[in-house]
Amino acid sequence: ITTKFGFALNSFCSVKMKIAVIGQSLFGQEVYKELKKDGHTIVGVFTIPDKDGKADPLATEAEKDGVAMFKFPRWRVKGQAIPEVVAQYQATGAELNVLPFCSQFIPMEVINHPKHGSIIYHPSLLPRHRGASAINWTLIHGDKKGGFTVFWADDGLDTGPILLQRECDVEPNDTVNTIYKRFLFPEGVKGTVEAVRLIAEGKAPRITQPQEGATYECIQKKENAMINWNQTAVALHNWIRGNDKVPGAWAEVDGQKVTFYGSSLVDNGTAANGQPLEIPGASQPGIITKAGLVLFGNDGKALLVKNLQFEDGKMIAAAQYFHSGSSAAVELTEEEKTFAVWQNILTNVSQIEDSTDFFKSGAASMDVVRLVEEVKLRASSCQLQNEDVYMNTTFIDFIQMCVRKLRGEDGEEELVVDYVSKNINNMTIKMPHQLFINGEFVDAQGGKTYKTINPTDGTAICDVSLAQISDVDKAVAAAKEAFEEGAWGKMNPRDRGRLIYKLANLMEQYQEELATIEALDSGAVYTLALKTHVGMSIQTFHYFAGWCDKIQGSTIPINQARPNRNLTFTKKEPIGVCAIVIPWNYPLMMLAWKTAACLAAGNTVVLKPAQVTPLTALKFAELAARAGLPKGVINILPGSGALVGQRLSDHPDVRKLGFTGSTEIGKHIMKSCAVSNVKKVSLELGGKSPLIIFSDCDMDKALRMGMSAVFFNKGENCIAAGRLFVEDTIHDQFVMKVVEEVKKMKIGDPLDRSTDHGPQNHKAHLDKLVEYCQIGVREGATLVCGGKQVQRPGFFFQPTVFTDVQDHMYIAKDESFGPIMIISKFKGSEVDDVLKRANATEYGLASGVFTRDISKALYVSERLNAGTVFVNTYNKTDVAAPFGGFKQSGFGKDLGKKNCYC
């Protein structure tokens, strides 16, 4: 063997040791399993005695493997090691003791016995925070860095030499649970096993702990956890989260001890509206709000507490403190106690406590079904759905939900909506106008607003909250938490599909109101809005609801499949937080096309509607909440592209961004997404879609479809036929018929059922259309009709027709995005020439051809460079058909079975 292979040889020939595992808990179980995988021999497991007849998880795992197991209640008496216990330990012949988590005091006769000694896992960066409450004190002190240490045991308290350390950032709102779950548990298991590998390879260091920076704080006990209110808000927050969940920071409120849980810092600019709560010693009263209890430090800054627990052990949501019958948790009658059946299902949990989490305790989807059915057997009047379990994952939340259902007190949590109401279109429409973040309608930071304008008469509809960067960060954080920790990520796909389907049905119930809001806010003709804007939106959510449990990977044949029996397969996983930025031409439909696919895959959404058309998106948010979608799954942020859209593009926690809009902005978004965190992007951008009409077409159909191809939705249509190529032998006839039809068009109020053509969406776009036509006239194109703003209140523009348009002209190349028909001639004998002219664009979204000749239709459609080619029809999109373009019309697809964001 040459020297260069020495390290590789070493790494495969490390010594396998005889190890005694001394400890307990799921952490100890995982370390034990990984040590066995590494090939070490576990000669004995020393753990705690069974509690209430239930063995510790470490003991359960060792018992399955037939490993020698010892459950000593104690190792020493009056400071002296128990000889029989030490003798049983020594008889195992252990060469190394591994203490992954151990609550017992292990005598030095055991610690020093193996030839390699003993190593211990400790959840802090020693020498800082020695002692049993290390994680608590990491948070209480507000440390920016946390982590763990594996050290060599000695006769001091966490003072032995350091073998290995790993560190992590401590987030501002981390609790013991979050930092343990995110880092200390998974990385701690890996680190402990890595430490054993280093010992086996003879590479394990012994770094003496420095005295500088060494700290030892006492074990946190209830009597020591009383809150000192004469501190800053940050210090109060750190004290509460550092004691959450054990032992719990407490204070006297209304003459009794109340413990505070679930603290988070509050934006200093956020107004707290609610009922004051006097707290002795606090610098100012707390405020009970719909979000929880707002507390104040001596610096005037605020924090928010989610839950309160009383001396008798009853826990409530802090927001419910003043509610009748809710100042304490509901008490169960003897009859009601019979359906508290978690113990029957979670057999691996020794004792069910209020804070026990159903899924973190190992429950799976089958257990959800069993739980629902067992509750029904014991209390037939308590009709549960699977999602009720996903929405109430802790025992106390689940029990209180069930009891309130039994008692008829299970009315939906009130969704507070500050509506703007209008009597219009023979109905009263109720429009939310605030941001929607984490399941609540809230004002933007600083209370900033803007006016959304009715394009029919130019008047203001209402003031809408204008999102700021801090609002974007809150929405993304809410979406991330809902994805990683909330009910949405844990939910069975079929149950998720039921909620999406319920949302679609609710949209259908409110379709007239949604269509009226769409007409009011965007100028869409009401009948079109009802059929397409809203109708296709409903179809989209129905369609993707059915895909939730059908998002599948594949198995892949590989060379090593035989004889080694290897299997390779792919899984499709949700991405996480998806940002969506949509345009103003189809405000609700564009939301649906992108959001439904995101939700079907299990993602969460932060959506920025176009600033000029936010109202149907906000109404959708209300319906999503009423359909039961969990908080944080959908967040809606009206605001500017430069601020909100840019922050979403830059945000490191956004994993995909879907955008429909201009090519110019699409390029900018793509660059920002790449620079920020290489997030995935799908872009549906501009178009200059060619429509080729041959003389052998069905003239009436070509005329009707050609008109629709241009003037549908007043030309504000991404796939609109941007340029018509009409064969010279029918050109004049076609133009004459088009002009006749244009003159019949009724321009006016979009809520009038006889209106064909409503107002353009907003003033800036109207001005652009006027300028576009002026350029066409200057270039020498023939303006056959239209080309001007209609002289009346509002943003109306005449349907317009240009002929004699040459290929070099601006209007032949640039998208109008309005009711402007651009017509050019071609000779029927020059099919390849007209194809070349049609493809001479950097866009590639849609196209069309009209001819009765099937061979010609196939020939042309195969050679048109566009994502969609319509043959003898136009504008026929369907939820099952993928939609998107290429070249500078973007990439990625909306709709269709492959468009679930995963």
mmCIF file with all atom_site columns, N, CA and C in Angstrom, residues 396-448:
data_model
loop_
_atom_site.group_PDB
_atom_site.id
_atom_site.type_symbol
_atom_site.label_atom_id
_atom_site.label_alt_id
_atom_site.label_comp_id
_atom_site.label_asym_id
_atom_site.label_entity_id
_atom_site.label_seq_id
_atom_site.pdbx_PDB_ins_code
_atom_site.Cartn_x
_atom_site.Cartn_y
_atom_site.Cartn_z
_atom_site.occupancy
_atom_site.B_iso_or_equiv
_atom_site.pdbx_formal_charge
_atom_site.auth_seq_id
_atom_site.auth_comp_id
_atom_site.auth_asym_id
_atom_site.auth_atom_id
_atom_site.pdbx_PDB_model_num
ATOM 1   N N  . ILE A 1 396 ? -53.920 18.971 25.244 1.00 0.00 ? 396 ILE A N  1
ATOM 2   C CA . ILE A 1 396 ? -54.821 19.951 25.860 1.00 0.00 ? 396 ILE A CA 1
ATOM 3   C C  . ILE A 1 396 ? -55.683 20.627 24.804 1.00 0.00 ? 396 ILE A C  1
ATOM 4   N N  . ASP A 1 397 ? -55.082 20.959 23.631 1.00 0.00 ? 397 ASP A N  1
ATOM 5   C CA . ASP A 1 397 ? -55.859 21.603 22.564 1.00 0.00 ? 397 ASP A CA 1
ATOM 6   C C  . ASP A 1 397 ? -56.916 20.651 22.015 1.00 0.00 ? 397 ASP A C  1
ATOM 7   N N  . PHE A 1 398 ? -56.531 19.388 21.842 1.00 0.00 ? 398 PHE A N  1
ATOM 8   C CA . PHE A 1 398 ? -57.467 18.407 21.295 1.00 0.00 ? 398 PHE A CA 1
ATOM 9   C C  . PHE A 1 398 ? -58.641 18.172 22.242 1.00 0.00 ? 398 PHE A C  1
ATOM 10  N N  . ILE A 1 399 ? -58.352 18.002 23.510 1.00 0.00 ? 399 ILE A N  1
ATOM 11  C CA . ILE A 1 399 ? -59.405 17.725 24.481 1.00 0.00 ? 399 ILE A CA 1
ATOM 12  C C  . ILE A 1 399 ? -60.364 18.910 24.589 1.00 0.00 ? 399 ILE A C  1
ATOM 13  N N  . GLN A 1 400 ? -59.808 20.119 24.645 1.00 0.00 ? 400 GLN A N  1
ATOM 14  C CA . GLN A 1 400 ? -60.683 21.287 24.762 1.00 0.00 ? 400 GLN A CA 1
ATOM 15  C C  . GLN A 1 400 ? -61.545 21.445 23.509 1.00 0.00 ? 400 GLN A C  1
ATOM 16  N N  . MET A 1 401 ? -60.972 21.147 22.338 1.00 0.00 ? 401 MET A N  1
ATOM 17  C CA . MET A 1 401 ? -61.754 21.208 21.115 1.00 0.00 ? 401 MET A CA 1
ATOM 18  C C  . MET A 1 401 ? -62.907 20.202 21.159 1.00 0.00 ? 401 MET A C  1
ATOM 19  N N  . CYS A 1 402 ? -62.621 18.988 21.597 1.00 0.00 ? 402 CYS A N  1
ATOM 20  C CA . CYS A 1 402 ? -63.654 17.953 21.664 1.00 0.00 ? 402 CYS A CA 1
ATOM 21  C C  . CYS A 1 402 ? -64.748 18.317 22.660 1.00 0.00 ? 402 CYS A C  1
ATOM 22  N N  . VAL A 1 403 ? -64.354 18.787 23.841 1.00 0.00 ? 403 VAL A N  1
ATOM 23  C CA . VAL A 1 403 ? -65.337 19.112 24.872 1.00 0.00 ? 403 VAL A CA 1
ATOM 24  C C  . VAL A 1 403 ? -66.236 20.244 24.409 1.00 0.00 ? 403 VAL A C  1
ATOM 25  N N  . ARG A 1 404 ? -65.653 21.234 23.760 1.00 0.00 ? 404 ARG A N  1
ATOM 26  C CA . ARG A 1 404 ? -66.478 22.350 23.280 1.00 0.00 ? 404 ARG A CA 1
ATOM 27  C C  . ARG A 1 404 ? -67.444 21.884 22.190 1.00 0.00 ? 404 ARG A C  1
ATOM 28  N N  . LYS A 1 405 ? -67.005 20.925 21.361 1.00 0.00 ? 405 LYS A N  1
ATOM 29  C CA . LYS A 1 405 ? -67.932 20.365 20.384 1.00 0.00 ? 405 LYS A CA 1
ATOM 30  C C  . LYS A 1 405 ? -69.084 19.652 21.088 1.00 0.00 ? 405 LYS A C  1
ATOM 31  N N  . LEU A 1 406 ? -68.756 18.868 22.130 1.00 0.00 ? 406 LEU A N  1
ATOM 32  C CA . LEU A 1 406 ? -69.785 18.142 22.861 1.00 0.00 ? 406 LEU A CA 1
ATOM 33  C C  . LEU A 1 406 ? -70.781 19.092 23.523 1.00 0.00 ? 406 LEU A C  1
ATOM 34  N N  . ARG A 1 407 ? -70.286 20.214 23.970 1.00 0.00 ? 407 ARG A N  1
ATOM 35  C CA . ARG A 1 407 ? -71.131 21.158 24.699 1.00 0.00 ? 407 ARG A CA 1
ATOM 36  C C  . ARG A 1 407 ? -71.774 22.196 23.782 1.00 0.00 ? 407 ARG A C  1
ATOM 37  N N  . GLY A 1 408 ? -71.540 22.045 22.488 1.00 0.00 ? 408 GLY A N  1
ATOM 38  C CA . GLY A 1 408 ? -72.132 23.007 21.566 1.00 0.00 ? 408 GLY A CA 1
ATOM 39  C C  . GLY A 1 408 ? -71.472 24.360 21.616 1.00 0.00 ? 408 GLY A C  1
ATOM 40  N N  . GLU A 1 409 ? -70.199 24.399 22.057 1.00 0.00 ? 409 GLU A N  1
ATOM 41  C CA . GLU A 1 409 ? -69.481 25.670 22.176 1.00 0.00 ? 409 GLU A CA 1
ATOM 42  C C  . GLU A 1 409 ? -68.388 25.782 21.136 1.00 0.00 ? 409 GLU A C  1
ATOM 43  N N  . ASP A 1 410 ? -68.541 25.042 20.043 1.00 0.00 ? 410 ASP A N  1
ATOM 44  C CA . ASP A 1 410 ? -67.444 24.956 19.083 1.00 0.00 ? 410 ASP A CA 1
ATOM 45  C C  . ASP A 1 410 ? -67.625 25.895 17.902 1.00 0.00 ? 410 ASP A C  1
ATOM 46  N N  . GLY A 1 411 ? -68.263 27.020 18.115 1.00 0.00 ? 411 GLY A N  1
ATOM 47  C CA . GLY A 1 411 ? -68.381 27.994 17.030 1.00 0.00 ? 411 GLY A CA 1
ATOM 48  C C  . GLY A 1 411 ? -67.018 28.357 16.492 1.00 0.00 ? 411 GLY A C  1
ATOM 49  N N  . GLU A 1 412 ? -66.952 28.607 15.190 1.00 0.00 ? 412 GLU A N  1
ATOM 50  C CA . GLU A 1 412 ? -65.670 28.927 14.571 1.00 0.00 ? 412 GLU A CA 1
ATOM 51  C C  . GLU A 1 412 ? -65.029 30.127 15.254 1.00 0.00 ? 412 GLU A C  1
ATOM 52  N N  . GLU A 1 413 ? -63.711 30.056 15.372 1.00 0.00 ? 413 GLU A N  1
ATOM 53  C CA . GLU A 1 413 ? -62.991 31.210 15.901 1.00 0.00 ? 413 GLU A CA 1
ATOM 54  C C  . GLU A 1 413 ? -63.310 32.409 15.015 1.00 0.00 ? 413 GLU A C  1
ATOM 55  N N  . GLU A 1 414 ? -63.667 33.481 15.646 1.00 0.00 ? 414 GLU A N  1
ATOM 56  C CA . GLU A 1 414 ? -64.123 34.652 14.898 1.00 0.00 ? 414 GLU A CA 1
ATOM 57  C C  . GLU A 1 414 ? -63.006 35.194 14.021 1.00 0.00 ? 414 GLU A C  1
ATOM 58  N N  . LEU A 1 415 ? -63.316 35.346 12.742 1.00 0.00 ? 415 LEU A N  1
ATOM 59  C CA . LEU A 1 415 ? -62.393 36.006 11.822 1.00 0.00 ? 415 LEU A CA 1
ATOM 60  C C  . LEU A 1 415 ? -62.786 37.472 11.790 1.00 0.00 ? 415 LEU A C  1
ATOM 61  N N  . VAL A 1 416 ? -61.910 38.306 12.278 1.00 0.00 ? 416 VAL A N  1
ATOM 62  C CA . VAL A 1 416 ? -62.213 39.730 12.363 1.00 0.00 ? 416 VAL A CA 1
ATOM 63  C C  . VAL A 1 416 ? -61.871 40.379 11.023 1.00 0.00 ? 416 VAL A C  1
ATOM 64  N N  . VAL A 1 417 ? -62.893 40.915 10.360 1.00 0.00 ? 417 VAL A N  1
ATOM 65  C CA . VAL A 1 417 ? -62.705 41.537 9.046  1.00 0.00 ? 417 VAL A CA 1
ATOM 66  C C  . VAL A 1 417 ? -63.289 42.944 9.080  1.00 0.00 ? 417 VAL A C  1
ATOM 67  N N  . ASP A 1 418 ? -62.464 43.918 8.773  1.00 0.00 ? 418 ASP A N  1
ATOM 68  C CA . ASP A 1 418 ? -62.927 45.307 8.678  1.00 0.00 ? 418 ASP A CA 1
ATOM 69  C C  . ASP A 1 418 ? -63.346 45.555 7.232  1.00 0.00 ? 418 ASP A C  1
ATOM 70  N N  . TYR A 1 419 ? -64.606 45.247 6.927  1.00 0.00 ? 419 TYR A N  1
ATOM 71  C CA . TYR A 1 419 ? -65.078 45.311 5.540  1.00 0.00 ? 419 TYR A CA 1
ATOM 72  C C  . TYR A 1 419 ? -65.290 46.758 5.080  1.00 0.00 ? 419 TYR A C  1
ATOM 73  N N  . VAL A 1 420 ? -65.133 46.943 3.765  1.00 0.00 ? 420 VAL A N  1
ATOM 74  C CA . VAL A 1 420 ? -65.722 48.079 3.063  1.00 0.00 ? 420 VAL A CA 1
ATOM 75  C C  . VAL A 1 420 ? -66.907 47.511 2.283  1.00 0.00 ? 420 VAL A C  1
ATOM 76  N N  . SER A 1 421 ? -68.107 48.000 2.571  1.00 0.00 ? 421 SER A N  1
ATOM 77  C CA . SER A 1 421 ? -69.317 47.460 1.941  1.00 0.00 ? 421 SER A CA 1
ATOM 78  C C  . SER A 1 421 ? -69.863 48.422 0.901  1.00 0.00 ? 421 SER A C  1
ATOM 79  N N  . LYS A 1 422 ? -70.395 47.861 -0.186 1.00 0.00 ? 422 LYS A N  1
ATOM 80  C CA . LYS A 1 422 ? -71.021 48.676 -1.227 1.00 0.00 ? 422 LYS A CA 1
ATOM 81  C C  . LYS A 1 422 ? -72.263 47.955 -1.737 1.00 0.00 ? 422 LYS A C  1
ATOM 82  N N  . ASN A 1 423 ? -73.327 48.697 -1.940 1.00 0.00 ? 423 ASN A N  1
ATOM 83  C CA . ASN A 1 423 ? -74.527 48.162 -2.570 1.00 0.00 ? 423 ASN A CA 1
ATOM 84  C C  . ASN A 1 423 ? -74.415 48.392 -4.072 1.00 0.00 ? 423 ASN A C  1
ATOM 85  N N  . ILE A 1 424 ? -74.188 47.319 -4.791 1.00 0.00 ? 424 ILE A N  1
ATOM 86  C CA . ILE A 1 424 ? -73.905 47.442 -6.219 1.00 0.00 ? 424 ILE A CA 1
ATOM 87  C C  . ILE A 1 424 ? -74.274 46.129 -6.903 1.00 0.00 ? 424 ILE A C  1
ATOM 88  N N  . ASN A 1 425 ? -74.693 46.204 -8.158 1.00 0.00 ? 425 ASN A N  1
ATOM 89  C CA . ASN A 1 425 ? -75.011 45.015 -8.934 1.00 0.00 ? 425 ASN A CA 1
ATOM 90  C C  . ASN A 1 425 ? -76.099 44.184 -8.247 1.00 0.00 ? 425 ASN A C  1
ATOM 91  N N  . ASN A 1 426 ? -77.074 44.874 -7.625 1.00 0.00 ? 426 ASN A N  1
ATOM 92  C CA . ASN A 1 426 ? -78.200 44.239 -6.935 1.00 0.00 ? 426 ASN A CA 1
ATOM 93  C C  . ASN A 1 426 ? -77.764 43.337 -5.783 1.00 0.00 ? 426 ASN A C  1
ATOM 94  N N  . MET A 1 427 ? -76.659 43.689 -5.151 1.00 0.00 ? 427 MET A N  1
ATOM 95  C CA . MET A 1 427 ? -76.190 42.934 -3.989 1.00 0.00 ? 427 MET A CA 1
ATOM 96  C C  . MET A 1 427 ? -75.333 43.838 -3.115 1.00 0.00 ? 427 MET A C  1
ATOM 97  N N  . THR A 1 428 ? -75.084 43.385 -1.891 1.00 0.00 ? 428 THR A N  1
ATOM 98  C CA . THR A 1 428 ? -74.148 44.080 -1.009 1.00 0.00 ? 428 THR A CA 1
ATOM 99  C C  . THR A 1 428 ? -72.847 43.305 -1.026 1.00 0.00 ? 428 THR A C  1
ATOM 100 N N  . ILE A 1 429 ? -71.802 43.929 -1.526 1.00 0.00 ? 429 ILE A N  1
ATOM 101 C CA . ILE A 1 429 ? -70.499 43.256 -1.533 1.00 0.00 ? 429 ILE A CA 1
ATOM 102 C C  . ILE A 1 429 ? -69.689 43.757 -0.345 1.00 0.00 ? 429 ILE A C  1
ATOM 103 N N  . LYS A 1 430 ? -68.982 42.825 0.284  1.00 0.00 ? 430 LYS A N  1
ATOM 104 C CA . LYS A 1 430 ? -68.189 43.131 1.484  1.00 0.00 ? 430 LYS A CA 1
ATOM 105 C C  . LYS A 1 430 ? -66.738 42.822 1.181  1.00 0.00 ? 430 LYS A C  1
ATOM 106 N N  . MET A 1 431 ? -65.917 43.876 1.172  1.00 0.00 ? 431 MET A N  1
ATOM 107 C CA . MET A 1 431 ? -64.534 43.746 0.702  1.00 0.00 ? 431 MET A CA 1
ATOM 108 C C  . MET A 1 431 ? -63.537 43.968 1.836  1.00 0.00 ? 431 MET A C  1
ATOM 109 N N  . PRO A 1 432 ? -62.722 42.956 2.176  1.00 0.00 ? 432 PRO A N  1
ATOM 110 C CA . PRO A 1 432 ? -61.590 43.200 3.073  1.00 0.00 ? 432 PRO A CA 1
ATOM 111 C C  . PRO A 1 432 ? -60.608 44.137 2.392  1.00 0.00 ? 432 PRO A C  1
ATOM 112 N N  . HIS A 1 433 ? -59.881 44.924 3.194  1.00 0.00 ? 433 HIS A N  1
ATOM 113 C CA . HIS A 1 433 ? -58.938 45.871 2.578  1.00 0.00 ? 433 HIS A CA 1
ATOM 114 C C  . HIS A 1 433 ? -57.610 45.950 3.328  1.00 0.00 ? 433 HIS A C  1
ATOM 115 N N  . GLN A 1 434 ? -57.408 45.040 4.307  1.00 0.00 ? 434 GLN A N  1
ATOM 116 C CA . GLN A 1 434 ? -56.140 45.009 5.035  1.00 0.00 ? 434 GLN A CA 1
ATOM 117 C C  . GLN A 1 434 ? -55.261 43.876 4.503  1.00 0.00 ? 434 GLN A C  1
ATOM 118 N N  . LEU A 1 435 ? -54.010 43.867 4.938  1.00 0.00 ? 435 LEU A N  1
ATOM 119 C CA . LEU A 1 435 ? -53.133 42.743 4.633  1.00 0.00 ? 435 LEU A CA 1
ATOM 120 C C  . LEU A 1 435 ? -53.676 41.493 5.317  1.00 0.00 ? 435 LEU A C  1
ATOM 121 N N  . PHE A 1 436 ? -53.382 40.337 4.742  1.00 0.00 ? 436 PHE A N  1
ATOM 122 C CA . PHE A 1 436 ? -53.772 39.067 5.365  1.00 0.00 ? 436 PHE A CA 1
ATOM 123 C C  . PHE A 1 436 ? -52.497 38.294 5.685  1.00 0.00 ? 436 PHE A C  1
ATOM 124 N N  . ILE A 1 437 ? -52.164 38.206 6.980  1.00 0.00 ? 437 ILE A N  1
ATOM 125 C CA . ILE A 1 437 ? -50.925 37.565 7.430  1.00 0.00 ? 437 ILE A CA 1
ATOM 126 C C  . ILE A 1 437 ? -51.251 36.608 8.567  1.00 0.00 ? 437 ILE A C  1
ATOM 127 N N  . ASN A 1 438 ? -50.823 35.359 8.410  1.00 0.00 ? 438 ASN A N  1
ATOM 128 C CA . ASN A 1 438 ? -50.971 34.353 9.472  1.00 0.00 ? 438 ASN A CA 1
ATOM 129 C C  . ASN A 1 438 ? -52.415 34.210 9.942  1.00 0.00 ? 438 ASN A C  1
ATOM 130 N N  . GLY A 1 439 ? -53.333 34.211 8.986  1.00 0.00 ? 439 GLY A N  1
ATOM 131 C CA . GLY A 1 439 ? -54.730 33.963 9.307  1.00 0.00 ? 439 GLY A CA 1
ATOM 132 C C  . GLY A 1 439 ? -55.497 35.151 9.830  1.00 0.00 ? 439 GLY A C  1
ATOM 133 N N  . GLU A 1 440 ? -54.912 36.347 9.759  1.00 0.00 ? 440 GLU A N  1
ATOM 134 C CA . GLU A 1 440 ? -55.584 37.534 10.290 1.00 0.00 ? 440 GLU A CA 1
ATOM 135 C C  . GLU A 1 440 ? -55.455 38.695 9.305  1.00 0.00 ? 440 GLU A C  1
ATOM 136 N N  . PHE A 1 441 ? -56.504 39.523 9.283  1.00 0.00 ? 441 PHE A N  1
ATOM 137 C CA . PHE A 1 441 ? -56.418 40.777 8.541  1.00 0.00 ? 441 PHE A CA 1
ATOM 138 C C  . PHE A 1 441 ? -55.807 41.836 9.456  1.00 0.00 ? 441 PHE A C  1
ATOM 139 N N  . VAL A 1 442 ? -54.712 42.432 8.999  1.00 0.00 ? 442 VAL A N  1
ATOM 140 C CA . VAL A 1 442 ? -53.968 43.379 9.831  1.00 0.00 ? 442 VAL A CA 1
ATOM 141 C C  . VAL A 1 442 ? -53.585 44.597 9.005  1.00 0.00 ? 442 VAL A C  1
ATOM 142 N N  . ASP A 1 443 ? -53.365 45.701 9.704  1.00 0.00 ? 443 ASP A N  1
ATOM 143 C CA . ASP A 1 443 ? -52.871 46.912 9.047  1.00 0.00 ? 443 ASP A CA 1
ATOM 144 C C  . ASP A 1 443 ? -51.409 46.733 8.670  1.00 0.00 ? 443 ASP A C  1
ATOM 145 N N  . ALA A 1 444 ? -50.976 47.460 7.665  1.00 0.00 ? 444 ALA A N  1
ATOM 146 C CA . ALA A 1 444 ? -49.562 47.477 7.304  1.00 0.00 ? 444 ALA A CA 1
ATOM 147 C C  . ALA A 1 444 ? -48.767 48.220 8.365  1.00 0.00 ? 444 ALA A C  1
ATOM 148 N N  . GLN A 1 445 ? -47.472 47.980 8.391  1.00 0.00 ? 445 GLN A N  1
ATOM 149 C CA . GLN A 1 445 ? -46.611 48.693 9.327  1.00 0.00 ? 445 GLN A CA 1
ATOM 150 C C  . GLN A 1 445 ? -46.794 50.194 9.155  1.00 0.00 ? 445 GLN A C  1
ATOM 151 N N  . GLY A 1 446 ? -46.982 50.866 10.281 1.00 0.00 ? 446 GLY A N  1
ATOM 152 C CA . GLY A 1 446 ? -47.172 52.307 10.241 1.00 0.00 ? 446 GLY A CA 1
ATOM 153 C C  . GLY A 1 446 ? -48.535 52.731 9.747  1.00 0.00 ? 446 GLY A C  1
ATOM 154 N N  . GLY A 1 447 ? -49.438 51.767 9.531  1.00 0.00 ? 447 GLY A N  1
ATOM 155 C CA . GLY A 1 447 ? -50.788 52.097 9.069  1.00 0.00 ? 447 GLY A CA 1
ATOM 156 C C  . GLY A 1 447 ? -50.851 52.645 7.662  1.00 0.00 ? 447 GLY A C  1
ATOM 157 N N  . LYS A 1 448 ? -49.833 52.351 6.827  1.00 0.00 ? 448 LYS A N  1
ATOM 158 C CA . LYS A 1 448 ? -49.781 52.933 5.485  1.00 0.00 ? 448 LYS A CA 1
ATOM 159 C C  . LYS A 1 448 ? -50.862 52.335 4.576  1.00 0.00 ? 448 LYS A C  1
#
